[in-house]
mmCIF file of N, CA and C in Angstrom:
data_model
loop_
_atom_site.group_PDB
_atom_site.id
_atom_site.type_symbol
_atom_site.label_atom_id
_atom_site.label_comp_id
_atom_site.label_asym_id
_atom_site.label_seq_id
_atom_site.Cartn_x
_atom_site.Cartn_y
_atom_site.Cartn_z
ATOM 1 N N UNK A 25 -26.433 4.393 -11.093
ATOM 2 C CA UNK A 25 -26.741 5.295 -9.990
ATOM 3 C C UNK A 25 -26.888 4.480 -8.705
ATOM 4 N N UNK A 26 -26.309 5.001 -7.657
ATOM 5 C CA UNK A 26 -26.497 4.358 -6.369
ATOM 6 C C UNK A 26 -27.657 5.027 -5.635
ATOM 7 N N UNK A 27 -28.078 4.520 -4.493
ATOM 8 C CA UNK A 27 -29.254 5.074 -3.802
ATOM 9 C C UNK A 27 -29.123 6.553 -3.447
ATOM 10 N N UNK A 28 -27.921 7.047 -3.300
ATOM 11 C CA UNK A 28 -27.745 8.448 -2.925
ATOM 12 C C UNK A 28 -27.766 9.373 -4.132
ATOM 13 N N UNK A 29 -27.855 8.816 -5.337
ATOM 14 C CA UNK A 29 -27.931 9.630 -6.536
ATOM 15 C C UNK A 29 -26.592 9.941 -7.174
ATOM 16 N N UNK A 30 -25.483 9.478 -6.609
ATOM 17 C CA UNK A 30 -24.172 9.746 -7.185
ATOM 18 C C UNK A 30 -23.842 8.676 -8.222
ATOM 19 N N UNK A 31 -23.125 9.065 -9.234
ATOM 20 C CA UNK A 31 -22.706 8.126 -10.259
ATOM 21 C C UNK A 31 -21.426 7.442 -9.807
ATOM 22 N N UNK A 32 -21.383 6.141 -9.910
ATOM 23 C CA UNK A 32 -20.201 5.386 -9.508
ATOM 24 C C UNK A 32 -19.260 5.228 -10.696
ATOM 25 N N UNK A 33 -17.973 5.370 -10.447
ATOM 26 C CA UNK A 33 -16.960 5.213 -11.474
ATOM 27 C C UNK A 33 -16.197 3.930 -11.179
ATOM 28 N N UNK A 34 -16.027 3.111 -12.191
ATOM 29 C CA UNK A 34 -15.310 1.849 -12.003
ATOM 30 C C UNK A 34 -13.827 2.119 -11.757
ATOM 31 N N UNK A 35 -13.267 1.395 -10.810
ATOM 32 C CA UNK A 35 -11.849 1.523 -10.502
ATOM 33 C C UNK A 35 -11.057 0.733 -11.535
ATOM 34 N N UNK A 36 -10.024 1.331 -12.144
ATOM 35 C CA UNK A 36 -9.210 0.582 -13.098
ATOM 36 C C UNK A 36 -8.550 -0.631 -12.434
ATOM 37 N N UNK A 37 -8.304 -1.643 -13.212
ATOM 38 C CA UNK A 37 -7.716 -2.877 -12.684
ATOM 39 C C UNK A 37 -6.359 -2.625 -12.044
ATOM 40 N N UNK A 38 -5.573 -1.723 -12.633
ATOM 41 C CA UNK A 38 -4.246 -1.443 -12.075
ATOM 42 C C UNK A 38 -4.346 -0.858 -10.674
ATOM 43 N N UNK A 39 -5.303 0.030 -10.464
ATOM 44 C CA UNK A 39 -5.483 0.622 -9.138
ATOM 45 C C UNK A 39 -6.008 -0.427 -8.167
ATOM 46 N N UNK A 40 -6.893 -1.290 -8.633
ATOM 47 C CA UNK A 40 -7.435 -2.348 -7.782
ATOM 48 C C UNK A 40 -6.328 -3.313 -7.341
ATOM 49 N N UNK A 41 -5.472 -3.699 -8.258
ATOM 50 C CA UNK A 41 -4.355 -4.600 -7.924
ATOM 51 C C UNK A 41 -3.443 -3.954 -6.893
ATOM 52 N N UNK A 42 -3.125 -2.682 -7.091
ATOM 53 C CA UNK A 42 -2.251 -1.975 -6.148
ATOM 54 C C UNK A 42 -2.889 -1.844 -4.779
ATOM 55 N N UNK A 43 -4.178 -1.562 -4.752
ATOM 56 C CA UNK A 43 -4.873 -1.399 -3.476
ATOM 57 C C UNK A 43 -4.905 -2.710 -2.702
ATOM 58 N N UNK A 44 -5.183 -3.796 -3.398
ATOM 59 C CA UNK A 44 -5.199 -5.111 -2.744
ATOM 60 C C UNK A 44 -3.800 -5.478 -2.242
ATOM 61 N N UNK A 45 -2.789 -5.258 -3.070
ATOM 62 C CA UNK A 45 -1.414 -5.582 -2.670
ATOM 63 C C UNK A 45 -0.980 -4.737 -1.479
ATOM 64 N N UNK A 46 -1.312 -3.442 -1.512
ATOM 65 C CA UNK A 46 -0.930 -2.561 -0.410
ATOM 66 C C UNK A 46 -1.644 -2.964 0.877
ATOM 67 N N UNK A 47 -2.922 -3.296 0.778
ATOM 68 C CA UNK A 47 -3.671 -3.703 1.965
ATOM 69 C C UNK A 47 -3.164 -5.009 2.558
ATOM 70 N N UNK A 48 -2.910 -5.995 1.702
ATOM 71 C CA UNK A 48 -2.417 -7.286 2.201
ATOM 72 C C UNK A 48 -1.020 -7.167 2.786
ATOM 73 N N UNK A 49 -0.162 -6.405 2.122
ATOM 74 C CA UNK A 49 1.194 -6.209 2.642
ATOM 75 C C UNK A 49 1.147 -5.452 3.964
ATOM 76 N N UNK A 50 0.299 -4.423 4.015
ATOM 77 C CA UNK A 50 0.172 -3.663 5.254
ATOM 78 C C UNK A 50 -0.329 -4.515 6.400
ATOM 79 N N UNK A 51 -1.307 -5.353 6.125
ATOM 80 C CA UNK A 51 -1.833 -6.243 7.156
ATOM 81 C C UNK A 51 -0.768 -7.247 7.613
ATOM 82 N N UNK A 52 -0.026 -7.794 6.656
ATOM 83 C CA UNK A 52 1.042 -8.729 7.006
ATOM 84 C C UNK A 52 2.132 -8.085 7.841
ATOM 85 N N UNK A 53 2.543 -6.869 7.453
ATOM 86 C CA UNK A 53 3.575 -6.170 8.226
ATOM 87 C C UNK A 53 3.062 -5.785 9.608
ATOM 88 N N UNK A 54 1.795 -5.428 9.694
ATOM 89 C CA UNK A 54 1.208 -5.077 10.987
ATOM 90 C C UNK A 54 1.218 -6.281 11.926
ATOM 91 N N UNK A 55 0.816 -7.432 11.421
ATOM 92 C CA UNK A 55 0.826 -8.653 12.239
ATOM 93 C C UNK A 55 2.248 -9.028 12.633
ATOM 94 N N UNK A 56 3.179 -8.926 11.676
ATOM 95 C CA UNK A 56 4.582 -9.234 11.969
ATOM 96 C C UNK A 56 5.139 -8.283 13.020
ATOM 97 N N UNK A 57 4.815 -7.004 12.894
ATOM 98 C CA UNK A 57 5.296 -6.027 13.874
ATOM 99 C C UNK A 57 4.727 -6.247 15.262
ATOM 100 N N UNK A 58 3.442 -6.599 15.333
ATOM 101 C CA UNK A 58 2.838 -6.836 16.642
ATOM 102 C C UNK A 58 3.406 -8.085 17.318
ATOM 103 N N UNK A 59 3.598 -9.149 16.550
ATOM 104 C CA UNK A 59 4.195 -10.347 17.158
ATOM 105 C C UNK A 59 5.640 -10.087 17.563
ATOM 106 N N UNK A 60 6.323 -9.234 16.826
ATOM 107 C CA UNK A 60 7.692 -8.882 17.195
ATOM 108 C C UNK A 60 7.718 -8.107 18.505
ATOM 109 N N UNK A 61 6.759 -7.198 18.674
ATOM 110 C CA UNK A 61 6.700 -6.447 19.932
ATOM 111 C C UNK A 61 6.389 -7.355 21.109
ATOM 112 N N UNK A 62 5.551 -8.354 20.885
ATOM 113 C CA UNK A 62 5.193 -9.271 21.976
ATOM 114 C C UNK A 62 6.380 -10.147 22.354
ATOM 115 N N UNK A 63 7.069 -10.691 21.358
ATOM 116 C CA UNK A 63 8.153 -11.629 21.630
ATOM 117 C C UNK A 63 9.533 -10.986 21.645
ATOM 118 N N UNK A 64 9.633 -9.700 21.326
ATOM 119 C CA UNK A 64 10.901 -8.980 21.433
ATOM 120 C C UNK A 64 11.975 -9.428 20.474
ATOM 121 N N UNK A 65 11.651 -9.612 19.216
ATOM 122 C CA UNK A 65 12.635 -10.085 18.238
ATOM 123 C C UNK A 65 13.614 -8.997 17.815
ATOM 124 N N UNK A 66 13.183 -8.119 16.938
ATOM 125 C CA UNK A 66 14.092 -7.164 16.316
ATOM 126 C C UNK A 66 13.404 -5.811 16.162
ATOM 127 N N UNK A 67 14.176 -4.761 16.290
ATOM 128 C CA UNK A 67 13.646 -3.418 16.098
ATOM 129 C C UNK A 67 13.259 -3.192 14.637
ATOM 130 N N UNK A 68 13.972 -3.818 13.718
ATOM 131 C CA UNK A 68 13.656 -3.692 12.288
ATOM 132 C C UNK A 68 12.276 -4.265 11.991
ATOM 133 N N UNK A 69 11.960 -5.423 12.552
ATOM 134 C CA UNK A 69 10.646 -6.022 12.335
ATOM 135 C C UNK A 69 9.545 -5.237 13.033
ATOM 136 N N UNK A 70 9.852 -4.631 14.161
ATOM 137 C CA UNK A 70 8.865 -3.798 14.848
ATOM 138 C C UNK A 70 8.561 -2.550 14.026
ATOM 139 N N UNK A 71 9.567 -2.007 13.360
ATOM 140 C CA UNK A 71 9.347 -0.854 12.483
ATOM 141 C C UNK A 71 8.458 -1.239 11.306
ATOM 142 N N UNK A 72 8.513 -2.497 10.900
ATOM 143 C CA UNK A 72 7.631 -2.985 9.852
ATOM 144 C C UNK A 72 6.169 -2.896 10.262
ATOM 145 N N UNK A 73 5.894 -3.046 11.543
ATOM 146 C CA UNK A 73 4.534 -2.896 12.042
ATOM 147 C C UNK A 73 4.010 -1.479 11.878
ATOM 148 N N UNK A 74 4.874 -0.509 12.095
ATOM 149 C CA UNK A 74 4.492 0.892 11.902
ATOM 150 C C UNK A 74 4.228 1.160 10.427
ATOM 151 N N UNK A 75 5.089 0.641 9.566
ATOM 152 C CA UNK A 75 4.896 0.790 8.126
ATOM 153 C C UNK A 75 3.614 0.093 7.683
ATOM 154 N N UNK A 76 3.322 -1.061 8.267
ATOM 155 C CA UNK A 76 2.099 -1.787 7.939
ATOM 156 C C UNK A 76 0.846 -1.008 8.308
ATOM 157 N N UNK A 77 0.877 -0.331 9.440
ATOM 158 C CA UNK A 77 -0.257 0.497 9.841
ATOM 159 C C UNK A 77 -0.482 1.623 8.841
ATOM 160 N N UNK A 78 0.584 2.279 8.448
ATOM 161 C CA UNK A 78 0.484 3.368 7.469
ATOM 162 C C UNK A 78 -0.022 2.849 6.125
ATOM 163 N N UNK A 79 0.404 1.657 5.731
ATOM 164 C CA UNK A 79 -0.046 1.096 4.456
ATOM 165 C C UNK A 79 -1.532 0.739 4.497
ATOM 166 N N UNK A 80 -2.020 0.227 5.615
ATOM 167 C CA UNK A 80 -3.457 -0.077 5.727
ATOM 168 C C UNK A 80 -4.294 1.188 5.634
ATOM 169 N N UNK A 81 -3.857 2.250 6.276
ATOM 170 C CA UNK A 81 -4.574 3.521 6.211
ATOM 171 C C UNK A 81 -4.562 4.059 4.788
ATOM 172 N N UNK A 82 -3.419 3.967 4.122
ATOM 173 C CA UNK A 82 -3.304 4.474 2.752
ATOM 174 C C UNK A 82 -4.152 3.654 1.790
ATOM 175 N N UNK A 83 -4.269 2.353 2.013
ATOM 176 C CA UNK A 83 -5.142 1.537 1.154
ATOM 177 C C UNK A 83 -6.584 2.017 1.250
ATOM 178 N N UNK A 84 -7.007 2.400 2.442
ATOM 179 C CA UNK A 84 -8.345 2.962 2.596
ATOM 180 C C UNK A 84 -8.494 4.277 1.860
ATOM 181 N N UNK A 85 -7.459 5.080 1.861
ATOM 182 C CA UNK A 85 -7.497 6.360 1.143
ATOM 183 C C UNK A 85 -7.516 6.145 -0.367
ATOM 184 N N UNK A 86 -6.876 5.086 -0.831
ATOM 185 C CA UNK A 86 -6.922 4.780 -2.265
ATOM 186 C C UNK A 86 -8.342 4.420 -2.685
ATOM 187 N N UNK A 87 -9.047 3.694 -1.837
ATOM 188 C CA UNK A 87 -10.426 3.327 -2.141
ATOM 189 C C UNK A 87 -11.306 4.573 -2.173
ATOM 190 N N UNK A 88 -10.997 5.541 -1.301
ATOM 191 C CA UNK A 88 -11.750 6.792 -1.280
ATOM 192 C C UNK A 88 -11.402 7.702 -2.460
ATOM 193 N N UNK A 89 -10.403 7.308 -3.224
ATOM 194 C CA UNK A 89 -9.992 8.026 -4.435
ATOM 195 C C UNK A 89 -9.380 9.387 -4.127
ATOM 196 N N UNK A 90 -8.549 9.442 -3.134
ATOM 197 C CA UNK A 90 -7.853 10.677 -2.789
ATOM 198 C C UNK A 90 -6.574 10.775 -3.608
ATOM 199 N N UNK A 91 -6.371 11.888 -4.328
ATOM 200 C CA UNK A 91 -5.188 12.020 -5.191
ATOM 201 C C UNK A 91 -3.874 11.922 -4.425
ATOM 202 N N UNK A 92 -3.824 12.436 -3.204
ATOM 203 C CA UNK A 92 -2.581 12.373 -2.439
ATOM 204 C C UNK A 92 -2.260 10.946 -2.004
ATOM 205 N N UNK A 93 -3.264 10.084 -1.936
ATOM 206 C CA UNK A 93 -3.037 8.702 -1.504
ATOM 207 C C UNK A 93 -2.168 7.942 -2.492
ATOM 208 N N UNK A 94 -2.271 8.290 -3.762
ATOM 209 C CA UNK A 94 -1.446 7.619 -4.777
ATOM 210 C C UNK A 94 0.036 7.883 -4.521
ATOM 211 N N UNK A 95 0.379 9.129 -4.240
ATOM 212 C CA UNK A 95 1.775 9.488 -3.976
ATOM 213 C C UNK A 95 2.242 8.866 -2.667
ATOM 214 N N UNK A 96 1.393 8.885 -1.654
ATOM 215 C CA UNK A 96 1.750 8.296 -0.365
ATOM 216 C C UNK A 96 1.947 6.787 -0.509
ATOM 217 N N UNK A 97 1.093 6.120 -1.279
ATOM 218 C CA UNK A 97 1.226 4.674 -1.471
ATOM 219 C C UNK A 97 2.541 4.333 -2.167
ATOM 220 N N UNK A 98 2.901 5.112 -3.183
ATOM 221 C CA UNK A 98 4.173 4.875 -3.876
ATOM 222 C C UNK A 98 5.347 5.109 -2.923
ATOM 223 N N UNK A 99 5.264 6.166 -2.109
ATOM 224 C CA UNK A 99 6.335 6.462 -1.159
ATOM 225 C C UNK A 99 6.468 5.363 -0.111
ATOM 226 N N UNK A 100 5.347 4.881 0.413
ATOM 227 C CA UNK A 100 5.400 3.794 1.404
ATOM 228 C C UNK A 100 5.944 2.509 0.792
ATOM 229 N N UNK A 101 5.586 2.250 -0.456
ATOM 230 C CA UNK A 101 6.115 1.052 -1.117
ATOM 231 C C UNK A 101 7.627 1.168 -1.334
ATOM 232 N N UNK A 102 8.091 2.363 -1.642
ATOM 233 C CA UNK A 102 9.541 2.557 -1.761
ATOM 234 C C UNK A 102 10.232 2.355 -0.409
ATOM 235 N N UNK A 103 9.623 2.862 0.657
ATOM 236 C CA UNK A 103 10.171 2.636 1.999
ATOM 237 C C UNK A 103 10.158 1.150 2.341
ATOM 238 N N UNK A 104 9.117 0.452 1.899
ATOM 239 C CA UNK A 104 9.037 -0.992 2.115
ATOM 240 C C UNK A 104 10.154 -1.709 1.370
ATOM 241 N N UNK A 105 10.457 -1.281 0.150
ATOM 242 C CA UNK A 105 11.539 -1.901 -0.617
ATOM 243 C C UNK A 105 12.885 -1.673 0.064
ATOM 244 N N UNK A 106 13.096 -0.463 0.576
ATOM 245 C CA UNK A 106 14.347 -0.184 1.305
ATOM 246 C C UNK A 106 14.413 -1.042 2.563
ATOM 247 N N UNK A 107 13.284 -1.175 3.257
ATOM 248 C CA UNK A 107 13.246 -2.055 4.424
ATOM 249 C C UNK A 107 13.524 -3.501 4.060
ATOM 250 N N UNK A 108 13.064 -3.928 2.877
ATOM 251 C CA UNK A 108 13.370 -5.274 2.401
ATOM 252 C C UNK A 108 14.851 -5.474 2.147
ATOM 253 N N UNK A 109 15.493 -4.460 1.599
ATOM 254 C CA UNK A 109 16.945 -4.538 1.357
ATOM 255 C C UNK A 109 17.694 -4.625 2.686
ATOM 256 N N UNK A 110 17.269 -3.808 3.650
ATOM 257 C CA UNK A 110 17.906 -3.849 4.966
ATOM 258 C C UNK A 110 17.656 -5.206 5.637
ATOM 259 N N UNK A 111 16.458 -5.753 5.465
ATOM 260 C CA UNK A 111 16.149 -7.062 6.056
ATOM 261 C C UNK A 111 17.023 -8.159 5.447
ATOM 262 N N UNK A 112 17.225 -8.098 4.129
ATOM 263 C CA UNK A 112 18.099 -9.090 3.484
ATOM 264 C C UNK A 112 19.527 -8.955 4.011
ATOM 265 N N UNK A 113 19.975 -7.714 4.178
ATOM 266 C CA UNK A 113 21.329 -7.487 4.690
ATOM 267 C C UNK A 113 21.493 -8.002 6.116
ATOM 268 N N UNK A 114 20.409 -8.004 6.885
ATOM 269 C CA UNK A 114 20.469 -8.509 8.260
ATOM 270 C C UNK A 114 20.165 -10.000 8.368
ATOM 271 N N UNK A 115 19.969 -10.664 7.237
ATOM 272 C CA UNK A 115 19.777 -12.098 7.252
ATOM 273 C C UNK A 115 18.341 -12.570 7.314
ATOM 274 N N UNK A 116 17.375 -11.690 7.055
ATOM 275 C CA UNK A 116 15.962 -12.085 7.028
ATOM 276 C C UNK A 116 15.543 -12.303 5.579
ATOM 277 N N UNK A 117 15.285 -13.533 5.159
ATOM 278 C CA UNK A 117 14.894 -13.781 3.766
ATOM 279 C C UNK A 117 13.522 -13.208 3.405
ATOM 280 N N UNK A 118 12.737 -12.809 4.403
ATOM 281 C CA UNK A 118 11.446 -12.189 4.158
ATOM 282 C C UNK A 118 11.580 -10.891 3.358
ATOM 283 N N UNK A 119 12.743 -10.269 3.426
ATOM 284 C CA UNK A 119 12.982 -9.015 2.720
ATOM 285 C C UNK A 119 12.800 -9.122 1.225
ATOM 286 N N UNK A 120 13.086 -10.281 0.659
ATOM 287 C CA UNK A 120 12.938 -10.457 -0.790
ATOM 288 C C UNK A 120 11.473 -10.366 -1.202
ATOM 289 N N UNK A 121 10.587 -10.932 -0.413
ATOM 290 C CA UNK A 121 9.166 -10.829 -0.749
ATOM 291 C C UNK A 121 8.654 -9.408 -0.555
ATOM 292 N N UNK A 122 9.209 -8.667 0.392
ATOM 293 C CA UNK A 122 8.810 -7.272 0.579
ATOM 294 C C UNK A 122 9.150 -6.432 -0.651
ATOM 295 N N UNK A 123 10.287 -6.706 -1.259
ATOM 296 C CA UNK A 123 10.682 -5.967 -2.459
ATOM 297 C C UNK A 123 9.729 -6.276 -3.608
ATOM 298 N N UNK A 124 9.380 -7.553 -3.780
ATOM 299 C CA UNK A 124 8.442 -7.931 -4.846
ATOM 300 C C UNK A 124 7.062 -7.334 -4.657
ATOM 301 N N UNK A 125 6.573 -7.343 -3.415
ATOM 302 C CA UNK A 125 5.259 -6.763 -3.144
ATOM 303 C C UNK A 125 5.258 -5.250 -3.325
ATOM 304 N N UNK A 126 6.378 -4.610 -3.050
ATOM 305 C CA UNK A 126 6.478 -3.165 -3.294
ATOM 306 C C UNK A 126 6.370 -2.872 -4.786
ATOM 307 N N UNK A 127 6.948 -3.729 -5.601
ATOM 308 C CA UNK A 127 6.836 -3.558 -7.047
ATOM 309 C C UNK A 127 5.416 -3.714 -7.539
ATOM 310 N N UNK A 128 4.649 -4.610 -6.905
ATOM 311 C CA UNK A 128 3.250 -4.798 -7.295
ATOM 312 C C UNK A 128 2.422 -3.554 -6.966
ATOM 313 N N UNK A 129 2.856 -2.775 -6.004
ATOM 314 C CA UNK A 129 2.159 -1.532 -5.675
ATOM 315 C C UNK A 129 2.625 -0.394 -6.580
ATOM 316 N N UNK A 130 3.922 -0.268 -6.765
ATOM 317 C CA UNK A 130 4.481 0.889 -7.483
ATOM 318 C C UNK A 130 4.156 0.862 -8.968
ATOM 319 N N UNK A 131 4.374 -0.250 -9.624
ATOM 320 C CA UNK A 131 4.229 -0.295 -11.084
ATOM 321 C C UNK A 131 2.799 -0.008 -11.542
ATOM 322 N N UNK A 132 1.763 -0.659 -10.987
ATOM 323 C CA UNK A 132 0.406 -0.320 -11.450
ATOM 324 C C UNK A 132 -0.033 1.110 -11.131
ATOM 325 N N UNK A 133 0.425 1.664 -10.009
ATOM 326 C CA UNK A 133 0.031 3.038 -9.676
ATOM 327 C C UNK A 133 0.763 4.068 -10.528
ATOM 328 N N UNK A 134 1.759 3.650 -11.278
ATOM 329 C CA UNK A 134 2.508 4.563 -12.137
ATOM 330 C C UNK A 134 1.975 4.592 -13.568
ATOM 331 N N UNK A 135 0.900 3.899 -13.847
ATOM 332 C CA UNK A 135 0.364 3.856 -15.204
ATOM 333 C C UNK A 135 -0.505 5.075 -15.499
ATOM 334 N N UNK A 136 -0.759 5.282 -16.769
ATOM 335 C CA UNK A 136 -1.578 6.403 -17.204
ATOM 336 C C UNK A 136 -3.020 6.276 -16.721
ATOM 337 N N UNK A 137 -3.565 5.065 -16.736
ATOM 338 C CA UNK A 137 -4.960 4.893 -16.297
ATOM 339 C C UNK A 137 -5.118 5.224 -14.817
ATOM 340 N N UNK A 138 -4.120 4.882 -14.010
ATOM 341 C CA UNK A 138 -4.184 5.220 -12.587
ATOM 342 C C UNK A 138 -4.101 6.728 -12.397
ATOM 343 N N UNK A 139 -3.254 7.374 -13.162
ATOM 344 C CA UNK A 139 -3.131 8.828 -13.055
ATOM 345 C C UNK A 139 -4.437 9.520 -13.442
ATOM 346 N N UNK A 140 -5.065 9.051 -14.510
ATOM 347 C CA UNK A 140 -6.343 9.632 -14.940
ATOM 348 C C UNK A 140 -7.433 9.379 -13.913
ATOM 349 N N UNK A 141 -7.418 8.208 -13.289
ATOM 350 C CA UNK A 141 -8.433 7.871 -12.292
ATOM 351 C C UNK A 141 -8.364 8.806 -11.100
ATOM 352 N N UNK A 142 -7.161 9.118 -10.638
ATOM 353 C CA UNK A 142 -7.010 9.955 -9.462
ATOM 354 C C UNK A 142 -7.122 11.444 -9.778
ATOM 355 N N UNK A 143 -6.859 11.840 -11.021
ATOM 356 C CA UNK A 143 -6.964 13.251 -11.380
ATOM 357 C C UNK A 143 -8.394 13.670 -11.691
ATOM 358 N N UNK A 144 -9.239 12.731 -12.093
ATOM 359 C CA UNK A 144 -10.636 13.051 -12.383
ATOM 360 C C UNK A 144 -11.351 13.390 -11.084
ATOM 361 N N UNK A 145 -12.254 14.333 -11.155
ATOM 362 C CA UNK A 145 -12.989 14.700 -9.948
ATOM 363 C C UNK A 145 -14.011 13.622 -9.619
ATOM 364 N N UNK A 146 -14.061 13.221 -8.352
ATOM 365 C CA UNK A 146 -15.039 12.203 -7.964
ATOM 366 C C UNK A 146 -16.457 12.690 -8.178
ATOM 367 N N UNK A 147 -17.372 11.777 -8.517
ATOM 368 C CA UNK A 147 -18.762 12.187 -8.756
ATOM 369 C C UNK A 147 -19.440 12.667 -7.491
#
């Protein structure tokens, strides 16, 4: 029991891994996008900043245990993977790491324990 009287539910490891990966990737893309806007590199990298902002917000929603956040996180990770493919096609080797990090978000959030965690009503 916490001080407010609500019972706390432990977050499954798969959801925790996805939340950390989504938050770190979002923060990295946000920093990359902001430096791109300052130095005027590429529109593709600037779009990564927008995706990074959305991923940081969604990571917060995952911590709040919102059922829609799971679907949004998977969708953003898929968009990140597509952006990684486009980045590789444009000659940015950073795209390969974006694809791998998207997999770290998608695969754990697709497990049965993650589905049960988000479908259960919060205490």
